[in-house]
Tab-separated table of C-alpha atoms and ligand atoms in Angstrom:
chain	number	residue	atom	x	y	z
A	90	MET	CA	135.611	88.238	136.449
A	91	HIS	CA	132.394	87.111	134.714
A	92	LEU	CA	130.626	89.337	136.743
A	93	LEU	CA	131.686	92.547	136.084
A	94	CYS	CA	132.221	91.525	131.940
A	95	GLU	CA	129.247	89.502	131.785
A	96	ILE	CA	126.388	91.576	129.219
A	97	GLU	CA	123.348	91.362	131.482
A	98	LYS	CA	120.890	88.794	129.408
A	99	ARG	CA	117.860	89.130	131.653
A	100	THR	CA	114.729	90.700	130.845
A	101	ASP	CA	113.038	91.182	133.699
A	102	MET	CA	115.340	94.332	135.095
A	103	SER	CA	113.626	96.315	132.975
A	104	GLN	CA	111.023	98.810	134.840
A	105	PRO	CA	108.401	99.799	133.155
A	106	ASN	CA	107.860	104.038	134.019
A	107	ASP	CA	111.924	104.043	133.695
A	108	PRO	CA	112.861	105.203	130.279
A	109	THR	CA	116.355	104.561	131.432
A	110	GLN	CA	116.254	101.136	131.659
A	111	THR	CA	116.083	98.991	128.462
A	112	SER	CA	112.448	97.500	128.145
A	113	ALA	CA	112.264	93.387	127.372
A	114	GLN	CA	110.395	94.443	124.043
A	115	ASP	CA	113.658	95.685	122.577
A	116	GLY	CA	115.139	92.324	122.648
A	117	ALA	CA	118.451	93.798	123.713
A	118	ALA	CA	120.464	92.898	126.304
A	119	ALA	CA	121.403	96.573	128.148
A	120	PRO	CA	124.885	97.243	127.903
A	121	TYR	CA	127.360	98.056	130.014
A	122	GLY	CA	128.276	95.021	132.186
A	123	GLY	CA	125.502	94.906	134.792
A	124	VAL	CA	124.585	92.991	137.939
A	125	PRO	CA	124.500	89.379	138.597
A	126	PRO	CA	121.257	87.458	137.979
A	127	ALA	CA	118.924	86.686	140.577
A	128	GLY	CA	118.816	83.200	141.670
A	129	GLY	CA	121.723	81.747	140.131
A	130	PRO	CA	123.860	80.281	142.147
A	131	ALA	CA	123.004	78.639	145.598
A	132	ARG	CA	121.804	82.034	147.701
A	133	ARG	CA	122.956	82.962	151.221
A	134	ARG	CA	119.787	83.597	153.657
A	135	LYS	CA	119.513	87.601	153.920
A	136	VAL	CA	122.513	89.003	156.831
A	137	THR	CA	120.272	90.466	159.267
A	138	VAL	CA	120.622	92.382	162.644
A	139	ARG	CA	119.859	89.204	164.439
A	140	THR	CA	122.159	87.110	162.044
A	141	ILE	CA	125.151	89.767	163.406
A	142	ALA	CA	124.752	88.637	166.297
A	143	ASP	CA	124.381	85.510	166.480
A	144	MET	CA	127.651	85.372	164.236
A	145	ARG	CA	128.941	86.918	167.195
A	146	GLN	CA	127.594	84.728	169.514
A	147	ALA	CA	129.017	81.578	167.900
A	148	GLY	CA	132.428	83.622	167.226
A	149	GLU	CA	132.016	83.549	163.987
A	150	LYS	CA	133.996	86.360	162.187
A	151	ILE	CA	132.045	89.160	160.385
A	152	SER	CA	133.406	90.449	156.931
A	153	MET	CA	132.386	94.190	155.870
A	154	LEU	CA	133.596	95.965	153.187
A	155	THR	CA	132.865	99.417	151.219
A	156	ALA	CA	130.824	99.559	148.679
A	157	TYR	CA	129.231	102.454	146.416
A	158	ASP	CA	127.779	101.160	143.461
A	159	ALA	CA	125.629	98.400	142.142
A	160	THR	CA	127.872	96.219	140.143
A	161	PHE	CA	130.814	96.450	143.061
A	162	ALA	CA	128.121	95.956	145.840
A	163	ALA	CA	126.670	92.522	143.481
A	164	ALA	CA	130.014	91.176	143.545
A	165	ALA	CA	130.962	91.495	146.730
A	166	ASP	CA	128.081	89.920	147.435
A	167	ALA	CA	128.093	86.885	145.219
A	168	ALA	CA	131.732	86.461	147.114
A	169	GLY	CA	130.190	85.827	150.303
A	170	ILE	CA	130.787	89.520	152.127
A	171	ASP	CA	128.570	89.828	154.680
A	172	SER	CA	127.967	93.001	155.097
A	173	LEU	CA	128.645	96.260	152.571
A	174	LEU	CA	129.275	99.902	153.932
A	175	VAL	CA	128.313	102.472	152.006
A	176	GLY	CA	131.272	104.908	154.006
A	177	ASP	CA	131.654	108.443	153.795
A	178	SER	CA	135.185	107.585	152.141
A	179	LEU	CA	133.209	107.830	148.791
A	180	GLY	CA	134.394	111.070	149.524
A	181	MET	CA	137.704	109.982	148.763
A	182	VAL	CA	137.608	107.431	146.632
A	183	CYS	CA	134.745	108.522	144.327
A	184	GLN	CA	134.874	112.169	144.645
A	185	GLY	CA	138.542	113.036	145.191
A	186	ARG	CA	138.523	114.920	148.294
A	187	THR	CA	141.171	115.087	150.903
A	188	SER	CA	138.722	114.191	153.645
A	189	THR	CA	135.069	112.272	154.498
A	190	VAL	CA	134.104	116.216	155.791
A	191	GLY	CA	132.576	117.482	152.767
A	192	VAL	CA	130.065	114.597	151.859
A	193	SER	CA	126.638	115.567	152.041
A	194	LEU	CA	123.257	113.187	153.272
A	195	GLU	CA	122.036	113.657	149.576
A	196	ASP	CA	125.555	111.946	148.390
A	197	ILE	CA	125.785	109.233	151.077
A	198	ALA	CA	121.482	108.513	150.169
A	199	TYR	CA	122.435	108.678	146.248
A	200	HIS	CA	125.039	105.711	146.763
A	201	THR	CA	122.891	103.681	149.023
A	202	GLN	CA	120.180	103.495	146.607
A	203	CYS	CA	123.247	102.272	144.008
A	204	VAL	CA	123.986	99.733	146.188
A	205	SER	CA	120.404	98.702	147.530
A	206	ARG	CA	119.419	98.012	143.819
A	207	GLY	CA	122.977	95.851	143.442
A	208	LEU	CA	121.491	93.725	146.133
A	209	GLU	CA	118.300	93.999	144.977
A	210	LYS	CA	118.521	92.537	141.510
A	211	SER	CA	121.400	90.131	142.353
A	212	ASN	CA	118.912	89.051	145.070
A	213	GLY	CA	122.360	89.679	147.540
A	214	ALA	CA	122.338	88.972	151.110
A	215	ALA	CA	124.134	91.072	152.570
A	216	LEU	CA	123.662	93.519	155.403
A	217	LEU	CA	123.524	97.394	153.993
A	218	VAL	CA	124.671	100.027	156.357
A	219	ALA	CA	125.138	103.871	155.467
A	220	ASP	CA	127.152	106.294	156.950
A	221	LEU	CA	125.501	109.274	158.166
A	222	PRO	CA	127.877	112.393	157.559
A	223	PHE	CA	129.419	115.097	159.088
A	224	GLY	CA	126.684	117.773	159.964
A	225	SER	CA	123.731	115.185	159.415
A	226	TYR	CA	123.495	114.143	163.270
A	227	HIS	CA	125.418	116.919	165.309
A	228	ARG	CA	122.975	118.912	165.982
A	229	SER	CA	120.124	117.103	167.569
A	230	ALA	CA	118.521	113.662	167.978
A	231	ASP	CA	115.751	114.613	166.027
A	232	GLN	CA	118.058	115.624	163.033
A	233	ALA	CA	119.795	112.241	163.386
A	234	MET	CA	116.364	110.661	163.258
A	235	ALA	CA	115.364	112.578	159.870
A	236	SER	CA	118.690	111.798	158.088
A	237	SER	CA	118.631	108.213	159.458
A	238	ILE	CA	115.105	107.703	157.638
A	239	ARG	CA	116.413	109.320	154.865
A	240	LEU	CA	119.377	106.486	154.226
A	241	MET	CA	116.606	103.433	155.526
A	242	GLN	CA	114.560	105.151	152.772
A	243	ALA	CA	117.155	104.688	150.310
A	244	GLY	CA	117.699	101.059	151.207
A	245	ALA	CA	120.032	101.231	153.930
A	246	HIS	CA	119.670	98.625	157.005
A	247	MET	CA	121.563	100.039	159.586
A	248	VAL	CA	123.223	103.673	159.955
A	249	LYS	CA	126.360	104.292	161.376
A	250	LEU	CA	127.541	107.378	162.820
A	251	GLU	CA	130.642	108.514	164.253
A	252	GLY	CA	131.979	109.836	167.798
A	253	GLY	CA	131.517	108.422	171.631
A	254	GLY	CA	130.083	110.329	174.688
A	255	TRP	CA	127.543	112.586	173.267
A	256	THR	CA	126.627	110.316	170.479
A	257	THR	CA	124.941	107.879	173.005
A	258	GLU	CA	122.091	109.245	173.819
A	259	THR	CA	121.384	109.810	169.936
A	260	VAL	CA	122.099	106.063	169.081
A	261	ARG	CA	119.038	105.155	172.082
A	262	PHE	CA	117.032	107.127	170.453
A	263	LEU	CA	117.389	105.667	167.010
A	264	VAL	CA	117.525	102.376	168.083
A	265	GLU	CA	113.899	102.811	170.453
A	266	ARG	CA	112.634	104.035	166.936
A	267	GLY	CA	113.503	100.936	165.421
A	268	ILE	CA	116.529	102.222	163.693
A	269	PRO	CA	119.773	99.665	163.903
A	270	VAL	CA	122.711	101.589	164.569
A	271	CYS	CA	126.603	100.782	164.271
A	272	GLY	CA	128.423	102.867	165.998
A	273	HIS	CA	132.115	104.029	164.957
A	274	LEU	CA	135.452	104.748	167.883
A	275	GLY	CA	138.945	105.348	167.595
A	276	LEU	CA	140.188	107.012	164.603
A	277	THR	CA	137.283	108.793	163.430
A	278	PRO	CA	137.546	110.714	160.036
A	279	GLN	CA	134.336	113.008	160.473
A	280	THR	CA	136.660	115.136	163.248
A	281	VAL	CA	140.434	114.568	161.809
A	282	SER	CA	141.167	118.157	162.114
A	283	ALA	CA	140.615	118.177	166.500
A	284	LEU	CA	141.823	114.506	166.297
A	285	GLY	CA	145.615	116.284	164.892
A	286	GLY	CA	145.985	113.825	161.772
A	287	TYR	CA	145.031	110.425	160.810
A	288	ARG	CA	147.136	108.635	164.078
A	289	VAL	CA	146.599	105.713	166.262
A	290	GLN	CA	144.074	106.540	169.388
A	291	GLY	CA	144.231	105.220	172.814
A	292	ARG	CA	147.566	104.634	172.566
A	293	ASP	CA	147.446	106.191	176.164
A	294	GLU	CA	146.157	105.213	179.352
A	295	ASP	CA	143.236	108.237	179.610
A	296	GLY	CA	142.666	107.829	175.812
A	297	ALA	CA	142.169	103.748	176.289
A	298	ALA	CA	140.075	104.296	179.647
A	299	LYS	CA	137.536	106.863	177.181
A	300	LEU	CA	137.416	104.337	174.294
A	301	LEU	CA	136.295	101.257	176.950
A	302	ARG	CA	134.023	104.077	178.501
A	303	ASP	CA	132.493	105.360	175.047
A	304	ALA	CA	132.407	101.370	173.911
A	305	GLY	CA	130.447	100.447	177.001
A	306	GLU	CA	127.982	103.147	176.365
A	307	LEU	CA	127.348	102.518	173.011
A	308	ASP	CA	126.609	98.746	173.404
A	309	GLN	CA	124.105	99.969	176.633
A	310	ALA	CA	122.489	102.723	174.067
A	311	GLY	CA	121.724	99.431	171.769
A	312	ALA	CA	124.056	99.972	168.860
A	313	SER	CA	124.416	96.638	167.126
A	314	MET	CA	128.012	96.647	165.751
A	315	LEU	CA	131.110	99.419	166.592
A	316	VAL	CA	133.537	99.861	164.089
A	317	LEU	CA	137.052	100.186	165.883
A	318	GLU	CA	139.655	102.306	163.855
A	319	MET	CA	142.907	102.468	164.511
A	320	ILE	CA	143.368	101.513	167.945
A	321	PRO	CA	146.259	99.196	169.470
A	322	ALA	CA	144.901	95.571	168.616
A	323	ARG	CA	144.978	94.483	172.793
A	324	LEU	CA	142.547	97.531	173.517
A	325	ALA	CA	140.261	96.449	170.904
A	326	ALA	CA	140.198	92.911	171.900
A	327	GLU	CA	140.091	94.079	175.399
A	328	LEU	CA	137.227	96.312	174.532
A	329	THR	CA	135.370	93.567	172.772
A	330	GLY	CA	135.290	90.880	175.296
A	331	ALA	CA	133.367	93.876	177.291
A	332	MET	CA	130.994	94.145	174.960
A	333	ASN	CA	127.503	92.721	175.686
A	334	SER	CA	125.762	92.192	172.704
A	335	CYS	CA	127.671	94.855	170.062
A	336	ALA	CA	129.642	92.902	167.351
A	337	THR	CA	133.322	95.028	166.977
A	338	ILE	CA	134.418	95.609	163.783
A	339	GLY	CA	137.999	96.608	163.212
A	340	ILE	CA	139.721	98.451	160.709
A	341	GLY	CA	143.604	98.853	161.822
A	342	ALA	CA	142.424	97.256	165.354
A	343	GLY	CA	144.135	93.625	165.257
A	344	SER	CA	142.366	90.250	165.132
A	345	GLY	CA	140.624	90.348	168.362
A	346	THR	CA	137.480	91.994	167.106
A	347	ASP	CA	134.255	90.264	166.017
A	348	GLY	CA	135.036	91.242	162.175
A	349	GLN	CA	136.712	93.210	159.876
A	350	VAL	CA	136.174	95.790	157.380
A	351	LEU	CA	138.138	97.642	154.325
A	352	VAL	CA	137.683	100.130	151.930
A	353	MET	CA	137.593	98.434	149.010
A	354	HIS	CA	139.721	100.759	146.908
A	355	ASP	CA	142.756	99.873	149.254
A	356	MET	CA	142.176	96.056	149.208
A	357	LEU	CA	142.183	96.211	145.573
A	358	GLY	CA	145.345	97.933	145.232
A	359	LEU	CA	143.702	101.234	143.944
A	360	ASN	CA	145.181	103.375	146.767
A	361	ILE	CA	146.334	106.173	144.916
A	362	GLY	CA	148.786	107.441	148.104
A	363	LYS	CA	150.722	105.277	150.261
A	364	MET	CA	149.024	102.466	151.257
A	365	PRO	CA	147.827	102.123	155.322
A	366	ARG	CA	149.515	99.745	157.158
A	367	PHE	CA	145.916	98.192	157.784
A	368	VAL	CA	145.242	96.940	154.767
A	369	ARG	CA	145.823	94.022	152.592
A	370	ASN	CA	146.260	93.867	148.644
A	371	PHE	CA	143.532	91.077	147.804
A	372	ALA	CA	143.778	91.678	144.218
A	373	ASP	CA	147.459	90.239	144.484
A	374	GLY	CA	147.807	86.964	143.377
A	375	SER	CA	143.810	87.148	143.030
A	376	ASN	CA	142.083	86.480	139.195
A	377	GLY	CA	139.836	89.045	139.420
A	378	VAL	CA	137.676	91.609	141.377
A	379	GLN	CA	135.301	89.432	142.776
A	380	ALA	CA	138.187	86.926	143.515
A	381	SER	CA	139.469	89.246	145.594
A	382	PHE	CA	136.427	90.094	147.589
A	383	ALA	CA	136.176	85.966	148.080
A	384	ALA	CA	139.784	86.169	148.974
A	385	TYR	CA	139.149	88.898	151.736
A	386	ALA	CA	135.872	87.462	152.676
A	387	ARG	CA	137.610	83.793	153.502
A	388	ALA	CA	140.748	85.597	155.225
A	389	VAL	CA	138.612	87.206	157.666
A	390	LYS	CA	136.689	83.808	158.330
A	391	ASP	CA	139.617	82.078	159.017
A	392	GLY	CA	141.495	84.402	160.613
A	393	SER	CA	144.330	84.703	158.276
A	394	PHE	CA	143.334	88.629	158.086
A	395	PRO	CA	144.707	90.719	159.805
A	396	VAL	CA	148.093	89.392	161.011
A	397	ASP	CA	148.734	91.760	164.610
A	398	ALA	CA	152.406	92.469	163.927
A	399	GLN	CA	152.014	93.641	159.893
A	400	HIS	CA	148.504	95.194	160.251
A	401	ALA	CA	148.020	96.536	163.371
A	402	TRP	CA	149.626	98.036	166.640
B	470	LIG	O1	133.692	105.466	155.624
B	470	LIG	C1	134.339	104.776	154.988
B	470	LIG	O2	134.365	104.150	154.701
B	470	LIG	C2	134.348	104.045	157.003
B	470	LIG	C3	135.153	103.002	157.059
B	470	LIG	C4	136.622	103.102	156.979
B	470	LIG	C5	134.879	101.941	158.375
B	470	LIG	O3	134.097	105.043	157.899
């Protein structure tokens, strides 16, 4: 817990031209918690697109967690999480909305900057992925490019977009221009209205075949990662085996994917409503937030989370 409680003691955090930062000359430590100091404990090597590909190749499970601000980002990174996702789930967990549809590009850019600063100040290693929100990539590849530039300039290392088929050419367009991309198939929350609710996808033969086809196309188009949300475990494992180079990251997709992602508030047991089946509360029995993050990272790495019979379909 020291990460979240310790008063910031470093003096190198102050930005000369930023009046909101406490200056070193003030002689006072900045209040309100703060991110852990850079260069403290042994630091990991930066996680890059290449690292992700190597982990997939080596069969090392990839841990991903959502993050929305500097302090939690630094704590998750220090706990050994491989990748942080500034998800449009922030619409629910930060903004109190009922869906992700109202989240704007500027909302994501703002939270990406916050997370990026947390990683920078703590000399963090995690790969930072930012969601392209609803409406920010749907019109054209040019629009997707402009939105991606905004998020990359806010500090993202990769952008994530939802959907298959129509997104393939957009993914190719971005990847060819140097923007690493993570896809998202299965339950795609931005189109929850069209899907008729938050329900498991790919249960019937046609749905499963479409998911396999869409995933193959995203892989071919150069997507580095692919989130698979709420699809049957057996299908997710088959799809993962069929990928050429793209790493699959499951959420409610069973244990056969290359990695796992959870929404931070859910795995800390802070979900106000009914906890989704695919979540484990890692704060239960853990000593504080960072220990919960570390328990999650460990459970993903050693394969003890998720348990198919319990967390998947
Ligand atoms: O927005 C988000 O947090 C996500 C994850 C649930 C994968 O897309």
